[in-house]
CSV table of C-alpha atoms and ligand atoms in Angstrom, one decimal:
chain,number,residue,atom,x,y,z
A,1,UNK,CA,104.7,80.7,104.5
A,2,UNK,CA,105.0,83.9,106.1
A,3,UNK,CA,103.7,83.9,109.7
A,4,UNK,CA,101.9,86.9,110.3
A,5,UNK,CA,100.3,86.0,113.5
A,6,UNK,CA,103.6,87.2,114.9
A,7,UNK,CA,103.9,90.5,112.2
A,8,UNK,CA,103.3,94.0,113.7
A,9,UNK,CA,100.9,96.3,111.7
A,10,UNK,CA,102.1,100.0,112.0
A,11,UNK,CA,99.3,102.0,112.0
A,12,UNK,CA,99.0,106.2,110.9
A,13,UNK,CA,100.7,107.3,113.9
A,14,UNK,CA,103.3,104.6,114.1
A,15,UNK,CA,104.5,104.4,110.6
A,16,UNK,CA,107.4,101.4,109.6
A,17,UNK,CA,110.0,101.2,112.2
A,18,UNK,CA,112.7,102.4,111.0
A,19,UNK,CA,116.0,100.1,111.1
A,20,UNK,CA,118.1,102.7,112.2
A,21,UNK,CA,119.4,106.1,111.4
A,22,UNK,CA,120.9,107.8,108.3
A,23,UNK,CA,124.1,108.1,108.8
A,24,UNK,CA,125.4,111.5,108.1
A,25,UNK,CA,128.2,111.8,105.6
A,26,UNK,CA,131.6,111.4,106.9
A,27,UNK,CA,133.3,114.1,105.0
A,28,UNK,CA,130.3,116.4,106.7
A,29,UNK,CA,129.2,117.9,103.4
A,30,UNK,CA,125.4,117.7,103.1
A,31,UNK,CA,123.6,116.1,100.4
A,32,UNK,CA,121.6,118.7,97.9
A,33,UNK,CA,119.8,115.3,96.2
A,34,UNK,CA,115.8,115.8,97.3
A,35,UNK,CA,115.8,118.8,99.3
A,36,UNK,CA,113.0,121.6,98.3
A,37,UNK,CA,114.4,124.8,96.5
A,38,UNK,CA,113.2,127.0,99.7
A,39,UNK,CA,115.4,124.9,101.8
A,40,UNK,CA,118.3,125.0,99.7
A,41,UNK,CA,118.2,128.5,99.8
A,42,UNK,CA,117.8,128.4,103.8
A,43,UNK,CA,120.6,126.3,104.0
A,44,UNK,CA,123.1,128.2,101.3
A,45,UNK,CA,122.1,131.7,103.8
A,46,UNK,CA,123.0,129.1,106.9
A,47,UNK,CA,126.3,128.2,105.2
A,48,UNK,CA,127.4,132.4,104.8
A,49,UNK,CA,125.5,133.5,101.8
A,50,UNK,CA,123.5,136.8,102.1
A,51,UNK,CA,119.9,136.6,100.9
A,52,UNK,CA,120.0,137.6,97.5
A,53,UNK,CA,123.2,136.1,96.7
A,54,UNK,CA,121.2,132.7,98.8
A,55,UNK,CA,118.5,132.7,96.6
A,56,UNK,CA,120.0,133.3,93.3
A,57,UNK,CA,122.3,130.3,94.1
A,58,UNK,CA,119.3,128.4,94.9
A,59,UNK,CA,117.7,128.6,92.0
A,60,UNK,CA,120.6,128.7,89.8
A,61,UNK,CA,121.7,125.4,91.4
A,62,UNK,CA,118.3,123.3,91.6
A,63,UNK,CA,118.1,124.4,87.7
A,64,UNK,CA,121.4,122.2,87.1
A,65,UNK,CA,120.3,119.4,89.9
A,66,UNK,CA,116.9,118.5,88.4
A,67,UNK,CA,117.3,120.1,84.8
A,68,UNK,CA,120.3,119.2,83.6
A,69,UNK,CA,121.6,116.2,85.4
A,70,UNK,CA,124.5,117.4,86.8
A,71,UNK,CA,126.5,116.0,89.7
A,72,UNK,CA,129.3,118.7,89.7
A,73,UNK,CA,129.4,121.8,90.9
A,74,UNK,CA,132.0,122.8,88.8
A,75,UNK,CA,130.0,122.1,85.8
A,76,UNK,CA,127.7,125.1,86.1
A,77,UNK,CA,128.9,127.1,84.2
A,78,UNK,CA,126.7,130.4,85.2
A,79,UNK,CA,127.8,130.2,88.6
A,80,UNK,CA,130.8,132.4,89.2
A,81,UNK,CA,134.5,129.8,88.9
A,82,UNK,CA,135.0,131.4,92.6
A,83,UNK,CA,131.6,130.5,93.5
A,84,UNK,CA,132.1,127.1,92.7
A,85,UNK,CA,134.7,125.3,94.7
A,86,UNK,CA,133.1,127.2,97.9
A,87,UNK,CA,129.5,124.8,96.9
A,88,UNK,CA,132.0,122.0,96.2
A,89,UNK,CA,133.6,121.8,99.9
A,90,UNK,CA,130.0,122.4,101.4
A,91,UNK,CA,127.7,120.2,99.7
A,92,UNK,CA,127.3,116.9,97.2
A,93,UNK,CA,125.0,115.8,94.5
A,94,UNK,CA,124.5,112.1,95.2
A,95,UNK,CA,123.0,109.4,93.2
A,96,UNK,CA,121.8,106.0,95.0
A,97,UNK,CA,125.5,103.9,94.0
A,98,UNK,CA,124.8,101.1,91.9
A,99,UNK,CA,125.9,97.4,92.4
A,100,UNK,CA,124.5,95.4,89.7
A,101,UNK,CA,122.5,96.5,86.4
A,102,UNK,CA,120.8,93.7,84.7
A,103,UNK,CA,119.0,93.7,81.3
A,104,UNK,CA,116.6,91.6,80.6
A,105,UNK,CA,116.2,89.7,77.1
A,106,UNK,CA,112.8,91.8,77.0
A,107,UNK,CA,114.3,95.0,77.3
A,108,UNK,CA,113.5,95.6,81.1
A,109,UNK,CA,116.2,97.2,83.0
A,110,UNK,CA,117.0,96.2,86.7
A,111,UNK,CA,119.4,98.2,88.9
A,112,UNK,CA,120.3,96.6,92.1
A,113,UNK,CA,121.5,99.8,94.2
A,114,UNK,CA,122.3,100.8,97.5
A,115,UNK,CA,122.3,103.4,99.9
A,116,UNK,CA,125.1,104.8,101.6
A,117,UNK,CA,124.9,103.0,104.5
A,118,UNK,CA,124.9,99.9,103.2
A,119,UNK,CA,121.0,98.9,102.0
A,120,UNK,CA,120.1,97.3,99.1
A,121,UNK,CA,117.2,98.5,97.0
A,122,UNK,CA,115.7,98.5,93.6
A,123,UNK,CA,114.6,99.9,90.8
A,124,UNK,CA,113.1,98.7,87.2
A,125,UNK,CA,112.6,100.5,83.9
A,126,UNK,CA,110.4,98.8,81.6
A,127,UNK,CA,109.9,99.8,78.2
A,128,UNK,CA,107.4,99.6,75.7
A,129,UNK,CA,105.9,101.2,72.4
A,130,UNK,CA,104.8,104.4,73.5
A,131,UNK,CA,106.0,104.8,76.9
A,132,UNK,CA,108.9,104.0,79.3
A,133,UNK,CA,107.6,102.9,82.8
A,134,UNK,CA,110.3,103.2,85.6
A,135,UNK,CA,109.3,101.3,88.9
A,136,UNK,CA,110.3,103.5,92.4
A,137,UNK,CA,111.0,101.6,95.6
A,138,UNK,CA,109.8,103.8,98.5
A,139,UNK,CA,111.4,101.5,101.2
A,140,UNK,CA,113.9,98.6,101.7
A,141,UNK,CA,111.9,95.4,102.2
A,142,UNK,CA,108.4,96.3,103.5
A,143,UNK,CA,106.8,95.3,107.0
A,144,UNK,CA,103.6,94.5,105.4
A,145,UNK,CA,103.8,90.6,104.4
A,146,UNK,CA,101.8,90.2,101.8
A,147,UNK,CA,102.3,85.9,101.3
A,148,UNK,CA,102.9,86.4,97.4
A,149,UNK,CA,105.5,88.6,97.7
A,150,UNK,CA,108.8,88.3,98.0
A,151,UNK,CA,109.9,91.8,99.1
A,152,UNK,CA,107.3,91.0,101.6
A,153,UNK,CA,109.3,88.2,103.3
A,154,UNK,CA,113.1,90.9,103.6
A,155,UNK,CA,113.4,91.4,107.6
A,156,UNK,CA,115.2,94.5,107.3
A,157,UNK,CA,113.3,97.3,106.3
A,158,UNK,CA,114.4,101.1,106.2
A,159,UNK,CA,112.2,104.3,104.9
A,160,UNK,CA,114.0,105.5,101.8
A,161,UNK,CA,114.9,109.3,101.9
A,162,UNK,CA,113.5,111.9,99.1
A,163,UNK,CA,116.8,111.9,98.5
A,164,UNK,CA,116.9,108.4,97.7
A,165,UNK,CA,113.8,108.5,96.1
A,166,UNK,CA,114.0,110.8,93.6
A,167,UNK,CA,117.7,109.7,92.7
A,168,UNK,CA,116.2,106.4,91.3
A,169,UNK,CA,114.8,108.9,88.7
A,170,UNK,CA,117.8,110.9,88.1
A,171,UNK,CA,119.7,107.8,88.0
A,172,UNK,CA,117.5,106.2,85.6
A,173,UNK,CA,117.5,109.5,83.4
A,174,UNK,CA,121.3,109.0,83.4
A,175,UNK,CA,121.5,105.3,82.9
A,176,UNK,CA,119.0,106.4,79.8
A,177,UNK,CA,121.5,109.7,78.7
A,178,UNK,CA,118.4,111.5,78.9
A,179,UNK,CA,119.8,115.5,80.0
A,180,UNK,CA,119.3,117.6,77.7
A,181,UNK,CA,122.3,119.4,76.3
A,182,UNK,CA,122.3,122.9,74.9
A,183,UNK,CA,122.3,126.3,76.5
A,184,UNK,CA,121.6,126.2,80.2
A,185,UNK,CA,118.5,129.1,81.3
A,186,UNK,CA,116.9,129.4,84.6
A,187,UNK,CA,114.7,132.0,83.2
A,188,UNK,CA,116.5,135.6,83.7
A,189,UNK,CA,119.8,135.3,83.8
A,190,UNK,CA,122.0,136.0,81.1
A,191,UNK,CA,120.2,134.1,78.3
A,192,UNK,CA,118.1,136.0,75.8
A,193,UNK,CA,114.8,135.1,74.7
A,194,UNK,CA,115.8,133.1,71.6
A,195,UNK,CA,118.4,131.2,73.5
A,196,UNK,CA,115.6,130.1,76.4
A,197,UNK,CA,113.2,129.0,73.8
A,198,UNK,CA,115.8,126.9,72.1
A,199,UNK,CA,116.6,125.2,75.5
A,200,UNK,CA,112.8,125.0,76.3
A,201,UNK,CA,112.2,123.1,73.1
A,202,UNK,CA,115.4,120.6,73.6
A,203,UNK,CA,114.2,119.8,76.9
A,204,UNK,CA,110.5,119.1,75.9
A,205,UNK,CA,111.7,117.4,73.1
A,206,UNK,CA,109.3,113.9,72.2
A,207,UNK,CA,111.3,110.8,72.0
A,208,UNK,CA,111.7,110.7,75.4
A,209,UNK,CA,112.5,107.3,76.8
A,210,UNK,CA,111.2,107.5,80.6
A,211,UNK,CA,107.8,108.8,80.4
A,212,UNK,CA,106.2,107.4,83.4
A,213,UNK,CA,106.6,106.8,86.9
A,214,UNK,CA,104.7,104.3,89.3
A,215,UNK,CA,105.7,103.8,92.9
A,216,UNK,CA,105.7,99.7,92.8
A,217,UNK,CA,109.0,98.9,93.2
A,218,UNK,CA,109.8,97.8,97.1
A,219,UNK,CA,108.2,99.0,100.0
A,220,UNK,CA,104.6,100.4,100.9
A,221,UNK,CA,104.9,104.2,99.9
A,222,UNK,CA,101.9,105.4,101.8
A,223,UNK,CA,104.2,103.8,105.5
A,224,UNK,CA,106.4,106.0,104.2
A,225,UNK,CA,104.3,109.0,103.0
A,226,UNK,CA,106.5,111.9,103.6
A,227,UNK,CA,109.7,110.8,102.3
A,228,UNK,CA,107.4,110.0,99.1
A,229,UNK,CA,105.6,113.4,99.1
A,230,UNK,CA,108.4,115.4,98.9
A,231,UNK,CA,110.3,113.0,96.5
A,232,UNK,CA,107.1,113.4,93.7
A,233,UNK,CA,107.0,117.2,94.1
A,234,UNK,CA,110.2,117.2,93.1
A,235,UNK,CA,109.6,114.9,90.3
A,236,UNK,CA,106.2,117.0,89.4
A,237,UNK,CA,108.2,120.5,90.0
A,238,UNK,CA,107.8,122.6,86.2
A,239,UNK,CA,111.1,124.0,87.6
A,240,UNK,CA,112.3,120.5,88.6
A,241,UNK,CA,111.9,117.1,86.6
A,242,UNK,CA,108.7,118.4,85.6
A,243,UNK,CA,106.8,115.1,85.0
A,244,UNK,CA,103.0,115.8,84.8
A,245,UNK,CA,101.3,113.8,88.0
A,246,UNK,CA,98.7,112.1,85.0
A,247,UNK,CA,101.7,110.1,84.3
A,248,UNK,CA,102.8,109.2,87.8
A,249,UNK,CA,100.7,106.1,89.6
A,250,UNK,CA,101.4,105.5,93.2
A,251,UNK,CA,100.4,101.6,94.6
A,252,UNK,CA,98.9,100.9,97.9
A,253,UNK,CA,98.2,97.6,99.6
A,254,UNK,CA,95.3,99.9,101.3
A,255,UNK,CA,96.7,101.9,103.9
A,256,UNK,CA,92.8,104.0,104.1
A,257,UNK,CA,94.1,106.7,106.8
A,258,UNK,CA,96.7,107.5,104.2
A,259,UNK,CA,94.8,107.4,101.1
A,260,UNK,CA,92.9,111.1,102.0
A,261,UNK,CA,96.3,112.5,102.7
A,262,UNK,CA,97.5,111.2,99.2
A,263,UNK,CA,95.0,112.4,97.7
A,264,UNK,CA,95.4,116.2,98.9
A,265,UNK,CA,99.2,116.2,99.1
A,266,UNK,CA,100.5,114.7,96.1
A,267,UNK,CA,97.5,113.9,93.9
A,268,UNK,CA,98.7,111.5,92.1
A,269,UNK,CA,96.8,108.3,90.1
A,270,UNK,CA,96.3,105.4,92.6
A,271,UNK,CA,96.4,102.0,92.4
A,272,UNK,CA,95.1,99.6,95.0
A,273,UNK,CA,96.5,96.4,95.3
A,274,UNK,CA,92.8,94.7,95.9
A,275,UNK,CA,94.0,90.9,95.6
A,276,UNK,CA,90.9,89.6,96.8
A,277,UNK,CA,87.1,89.8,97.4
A,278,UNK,CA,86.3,88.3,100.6
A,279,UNK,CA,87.4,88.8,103.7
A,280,UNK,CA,89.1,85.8,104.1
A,281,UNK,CA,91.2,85.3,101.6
A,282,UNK,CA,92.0,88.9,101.9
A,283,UNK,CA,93.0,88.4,105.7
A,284,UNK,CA,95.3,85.5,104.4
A,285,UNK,CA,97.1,86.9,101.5
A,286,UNK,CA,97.5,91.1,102.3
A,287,UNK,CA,97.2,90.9,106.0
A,288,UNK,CA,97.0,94.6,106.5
A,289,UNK,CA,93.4,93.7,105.5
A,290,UNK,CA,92.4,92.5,109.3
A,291,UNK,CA,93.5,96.5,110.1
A,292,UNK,CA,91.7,97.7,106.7
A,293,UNK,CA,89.1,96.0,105.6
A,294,UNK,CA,87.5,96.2,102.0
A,295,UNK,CA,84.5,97.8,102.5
A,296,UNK,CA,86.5,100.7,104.5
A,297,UNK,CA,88.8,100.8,101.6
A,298,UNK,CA,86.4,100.8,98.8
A,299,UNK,CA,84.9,103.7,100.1
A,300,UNK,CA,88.3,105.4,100.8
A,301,UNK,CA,88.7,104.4,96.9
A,302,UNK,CA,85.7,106.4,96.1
A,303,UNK,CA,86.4,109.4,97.7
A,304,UNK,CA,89.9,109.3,96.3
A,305,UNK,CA,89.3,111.0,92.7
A,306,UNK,CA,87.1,114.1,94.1
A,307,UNK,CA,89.9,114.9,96.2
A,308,UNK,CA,92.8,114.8,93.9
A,309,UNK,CA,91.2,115.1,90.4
A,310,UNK,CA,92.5,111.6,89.7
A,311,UNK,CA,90.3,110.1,86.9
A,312,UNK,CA,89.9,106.7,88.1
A,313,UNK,CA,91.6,104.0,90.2
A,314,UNK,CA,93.5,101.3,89.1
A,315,UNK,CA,92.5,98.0,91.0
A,316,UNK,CA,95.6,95.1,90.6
A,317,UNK,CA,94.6,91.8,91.0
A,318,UNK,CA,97.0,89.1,91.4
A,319,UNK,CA,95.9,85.8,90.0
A,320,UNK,CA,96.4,83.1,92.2
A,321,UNK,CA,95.5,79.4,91.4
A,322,UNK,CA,92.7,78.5,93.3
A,323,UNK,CA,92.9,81.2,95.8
A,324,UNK,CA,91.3,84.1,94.5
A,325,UNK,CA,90.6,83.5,90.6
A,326,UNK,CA,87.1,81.8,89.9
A,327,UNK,CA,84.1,83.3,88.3
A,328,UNK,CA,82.4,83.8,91.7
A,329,UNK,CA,85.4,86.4,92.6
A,330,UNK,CA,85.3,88.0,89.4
A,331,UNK,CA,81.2,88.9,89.9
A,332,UNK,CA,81.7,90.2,92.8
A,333,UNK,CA,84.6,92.0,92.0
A,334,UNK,CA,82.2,93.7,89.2
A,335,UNK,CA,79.7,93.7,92.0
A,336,UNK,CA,81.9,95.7,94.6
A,337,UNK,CA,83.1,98.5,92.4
A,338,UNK,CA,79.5,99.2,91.0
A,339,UNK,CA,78.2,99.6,94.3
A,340,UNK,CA,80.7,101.8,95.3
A,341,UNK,CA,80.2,103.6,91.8
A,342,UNK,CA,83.6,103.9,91.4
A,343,UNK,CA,85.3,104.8,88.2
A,344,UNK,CA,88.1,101.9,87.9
A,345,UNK,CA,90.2,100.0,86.0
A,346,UNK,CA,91.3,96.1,87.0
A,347,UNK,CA,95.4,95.1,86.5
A,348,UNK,CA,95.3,91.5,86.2
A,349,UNK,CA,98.4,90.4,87.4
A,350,UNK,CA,99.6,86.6,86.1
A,351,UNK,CA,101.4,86.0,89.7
A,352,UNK,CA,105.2,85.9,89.3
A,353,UNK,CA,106.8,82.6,91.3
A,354,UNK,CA,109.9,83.1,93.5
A,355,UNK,CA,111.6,79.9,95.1
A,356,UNK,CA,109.8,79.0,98.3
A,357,UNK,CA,106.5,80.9,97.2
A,358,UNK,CA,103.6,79.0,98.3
A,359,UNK,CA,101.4,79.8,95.0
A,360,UNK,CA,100.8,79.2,91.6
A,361,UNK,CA,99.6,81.6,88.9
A,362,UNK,CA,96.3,80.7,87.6
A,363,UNK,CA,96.1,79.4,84.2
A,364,UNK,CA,95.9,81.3,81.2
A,365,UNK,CA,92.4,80.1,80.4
A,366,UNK,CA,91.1,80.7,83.7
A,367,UNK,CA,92.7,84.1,84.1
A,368,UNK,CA,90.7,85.2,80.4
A,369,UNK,CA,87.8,84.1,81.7
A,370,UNK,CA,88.3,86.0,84.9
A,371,UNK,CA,89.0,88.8,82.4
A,372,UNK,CA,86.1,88.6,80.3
A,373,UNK,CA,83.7,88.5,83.4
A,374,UNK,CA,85.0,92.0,84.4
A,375,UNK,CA,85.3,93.3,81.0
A,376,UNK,CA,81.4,92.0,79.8
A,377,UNK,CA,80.4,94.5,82.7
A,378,UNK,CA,81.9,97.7,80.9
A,379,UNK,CA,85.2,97.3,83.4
A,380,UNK,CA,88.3,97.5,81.7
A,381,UNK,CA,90.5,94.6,82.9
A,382,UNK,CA,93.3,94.1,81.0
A,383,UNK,CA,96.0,91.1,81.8
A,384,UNK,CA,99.3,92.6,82.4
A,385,UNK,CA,102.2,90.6,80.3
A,386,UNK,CA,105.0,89.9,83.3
A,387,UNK,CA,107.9,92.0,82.4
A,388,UNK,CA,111.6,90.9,82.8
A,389,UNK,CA,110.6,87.5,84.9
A,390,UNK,CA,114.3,86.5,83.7
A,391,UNK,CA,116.0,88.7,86.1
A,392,UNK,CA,113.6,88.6,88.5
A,393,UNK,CA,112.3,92.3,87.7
A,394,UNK,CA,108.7,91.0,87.7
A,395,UNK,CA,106.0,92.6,90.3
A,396,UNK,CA,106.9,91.2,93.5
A,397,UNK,CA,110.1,89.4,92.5
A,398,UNK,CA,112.2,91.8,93.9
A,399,UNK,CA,114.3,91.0,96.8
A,400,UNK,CA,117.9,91.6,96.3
A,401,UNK,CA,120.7,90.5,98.3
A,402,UNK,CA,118.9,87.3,100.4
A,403,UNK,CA,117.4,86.4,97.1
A,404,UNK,CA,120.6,86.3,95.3
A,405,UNK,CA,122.5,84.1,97.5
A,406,UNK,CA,119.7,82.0,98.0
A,407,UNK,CA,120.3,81.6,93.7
A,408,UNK,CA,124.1,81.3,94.5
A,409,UNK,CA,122.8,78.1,97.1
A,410,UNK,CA,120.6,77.1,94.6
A,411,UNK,CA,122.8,77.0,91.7
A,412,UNK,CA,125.9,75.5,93.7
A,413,UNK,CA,123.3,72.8,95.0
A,414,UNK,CA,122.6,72.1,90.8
A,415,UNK,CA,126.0,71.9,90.3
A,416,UNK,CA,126.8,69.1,93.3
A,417,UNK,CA,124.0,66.7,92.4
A,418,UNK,CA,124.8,67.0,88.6
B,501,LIG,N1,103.5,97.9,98.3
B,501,LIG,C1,102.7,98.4,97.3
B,501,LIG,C2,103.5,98.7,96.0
B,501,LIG,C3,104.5,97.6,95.6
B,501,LIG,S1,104.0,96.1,94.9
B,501,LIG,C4,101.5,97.5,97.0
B,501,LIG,O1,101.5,96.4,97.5
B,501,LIG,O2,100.6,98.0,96.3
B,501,LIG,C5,103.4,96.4,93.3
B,501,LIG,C6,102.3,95.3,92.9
B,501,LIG,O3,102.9,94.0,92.7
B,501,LIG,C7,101.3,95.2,94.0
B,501,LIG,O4,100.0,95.1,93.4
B,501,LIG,C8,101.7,93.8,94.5
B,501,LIG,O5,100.6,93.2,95.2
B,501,LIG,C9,102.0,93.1,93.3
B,501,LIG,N2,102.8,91.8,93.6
B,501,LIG,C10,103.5,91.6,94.7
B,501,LIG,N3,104.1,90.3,94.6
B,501,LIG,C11,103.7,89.8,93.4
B,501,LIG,C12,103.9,88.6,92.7
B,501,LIG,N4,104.7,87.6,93.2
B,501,LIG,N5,103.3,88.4,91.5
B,501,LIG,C13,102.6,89.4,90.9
B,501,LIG,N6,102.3,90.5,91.5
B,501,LIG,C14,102.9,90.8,92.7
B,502,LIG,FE1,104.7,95.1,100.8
B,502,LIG,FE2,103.3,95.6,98.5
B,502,LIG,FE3,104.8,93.4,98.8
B,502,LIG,FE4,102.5,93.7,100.2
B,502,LIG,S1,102.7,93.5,97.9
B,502,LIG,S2,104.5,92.9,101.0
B,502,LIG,S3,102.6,95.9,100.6
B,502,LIG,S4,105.6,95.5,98.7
């Protein structure tokens, strides 16, 4: 098990340590991939445009990033041809480059990807009948050592950029051939009215396959809050990806000084991963509980909806045999959120085993009745079904490269005593 009598809680002024730098490009173009329009526009005037010409160029450029999908300068076809290969030796269009995509036999997606310096992350897309979830990572690894997870136990952990972020989503809307083709129209322009309409209604078009976006892949997105901020308002941008925030959840372990900031700044649903009910087991199994307690975060819950118009908070509850799963817990689960009067939902979350995990999920029996408990009290508390456990795409399976030599060792070691 994890030791985290020797882990390091950053607090709100001392957010994750960051491994090291990001390394600037070696061909010294910059990166155009999760910077605000406004600062595209500063930088385009700092590269030689004049203002007008600067802030057209913005806006006809960020159109084509976020709307359209595309990499390639020389693919915008409204920007003058001479215009073109002067944006091409000055700046990129990155994605996050991809190692490994798996699928599972459920339909869930994995992408193993990595940065450009060399860091593995992830990201998921799980499907169902009237949605398409994609799971964000906000960091690689995560310093926060919760003992059920296994992103918890990676040593190395970086911030992701907004860069890095919001690629996940424009590299699952490619993976998913999800750009809508058609006329191109920033609104002015060339286009006439008819032509904008028929582009509008192509892009809005239902049948969408990535509806929805929750930040639960790796990492603690509020340690990383800015990065994350600036990635969702590009995501929630009518002139970017334009995803409504209803349909974006972001997960906490309970970082409270955060939560306020959340709420103001990006305003998205929240979910709080709760785990527990007493103090205790709490402290054992998300440490960051000795720093944030439960009461303190309940009430940081409560507040959370006035400020950001939220319309209630998602609690997830890993089930844990023996740990945190009998009928006592599930009372005073009910009992917690109705004194707190707070408008919630419970996740229950069958825990998802990764070799050398020190758990076991609760049994299905004990987990309805857990269910039931919570439900008789007018809570909604529905069991999630574990999505894509066969390539290890499951809530809190992800891990990446130490996990998949640890398989490699694992398999080779199947193979010798065979
Ligand atoms: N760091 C954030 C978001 C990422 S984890 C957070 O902790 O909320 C997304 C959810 O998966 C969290 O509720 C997390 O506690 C849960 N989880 C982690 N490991 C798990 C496991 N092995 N089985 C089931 N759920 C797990
Ligand atoms: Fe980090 Fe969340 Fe895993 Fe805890 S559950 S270790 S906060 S990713």
């Amino acid at each position: 098990m994890t030791d985290t009598t020797l882990m390091s809680i950053p607090g709100q002024v001392d957010p994750v340590p960051v491994a090291r730098d990001i390394t600037p490009r070696e061909d010294g173009r910059v990166d155009l991939m999760g910077i605000p329009r406004t600062r595209i526009r500063e930088i385009f005037a700092e590269a030689g445009l004049d203002d007008r010409q600067a802030k057209l160029r913005a806006k006809q450029v960020y159109h084509w990033l976020y709307h359209r999908g595309v990499t390639e300068f020389e693919a915008m076809t409204d920007i003058a041809k001479t215009m073109r290969p002067w944006l091409t030796e000055r700046f990129v269009i990155g994605r996050p480059n991809i190692v490994e995509a798996q699928h599972s036999s459920d339909g869930t997606r994995k992408w193993l990807l990595q940065t450009d310096d060399g860091h593995d992350f992830e990201m998921v897309f799980i499907p169902d009948a009237d949605r398409g979830t994609l799971c964000v990572s906000s960091q690689v690894g995560c310093t926060l050592n919760c003992t059920f997870c296994h992103t918890g136990t990676m040593r190395l952990v970086r911030n992701l950029t907004p860069g890095e972020i919001v690629g996940q989503v424009m590299l699952a809307r490619d993976a998913l051939g999800e750009w809508p083709k058609g006329k191109m129209d920033f609104g002015g322009g060339d286009a006439t009215d008819e032509e904008s309409q028929e582009s509008q209604a192509e892009y809005r078009a239902d049948g969408r396959l990535l509806t929805n976006i929750v930040m639960m892949g790796m990492g603690e997105p509020l340690y990383n809050f800015e990065h994350v901020r600036d990635a969702l308002k590009l995501v929630m941008d009518g002139e970017g990806l334009a995803l409504s925030k209803r349909r974006i959840t972001l997960s906490t372990s309970g970082v409270i000084p955060m939560m306020e900031r959340c709420a103001a700044e990006i305003g998205v649903n929240l979910a709080v991963s709760l785990h527990a009910v007493t103090k205790s087991v709490r402290d054992e199994i998300v440490p960051l509980n000795k720093k944030y307690g439960i009461e303190e975060l309940l009430q940081a819950c409560a507040d959370y909806p006035k400020a950001s118009n939220a319309r209630r908070i998602t609690f997830e509850y890993v089930m844990l045999k023996d740990k945190n799963d009998s009928d006592a817990d599930a009372h005073e689960l009910v009992r917690l959120i109705k004194h707190y009067g707070l408008p919630a939902k419970v996740n229950l979350i069958p825990f998802n085993p990764w070799p050398g995990a020190n758990y076991e999920c609760s049994e299905p029996d004990r987990i309805r009745s857990f269910s039931n408990i919570v439900f008789d009290a007018g809570i909604s508390a529905p069991i999630r079904t574990p999505r894509g456990r066969d390539i290890d795409a499951a809530c809190g399976q992800l891990k990446t490269t130490a996990q998949k030599k640890s398989r490699a060792e694992r398999d080779r070691e199947a193979a010798a005593s065979a």
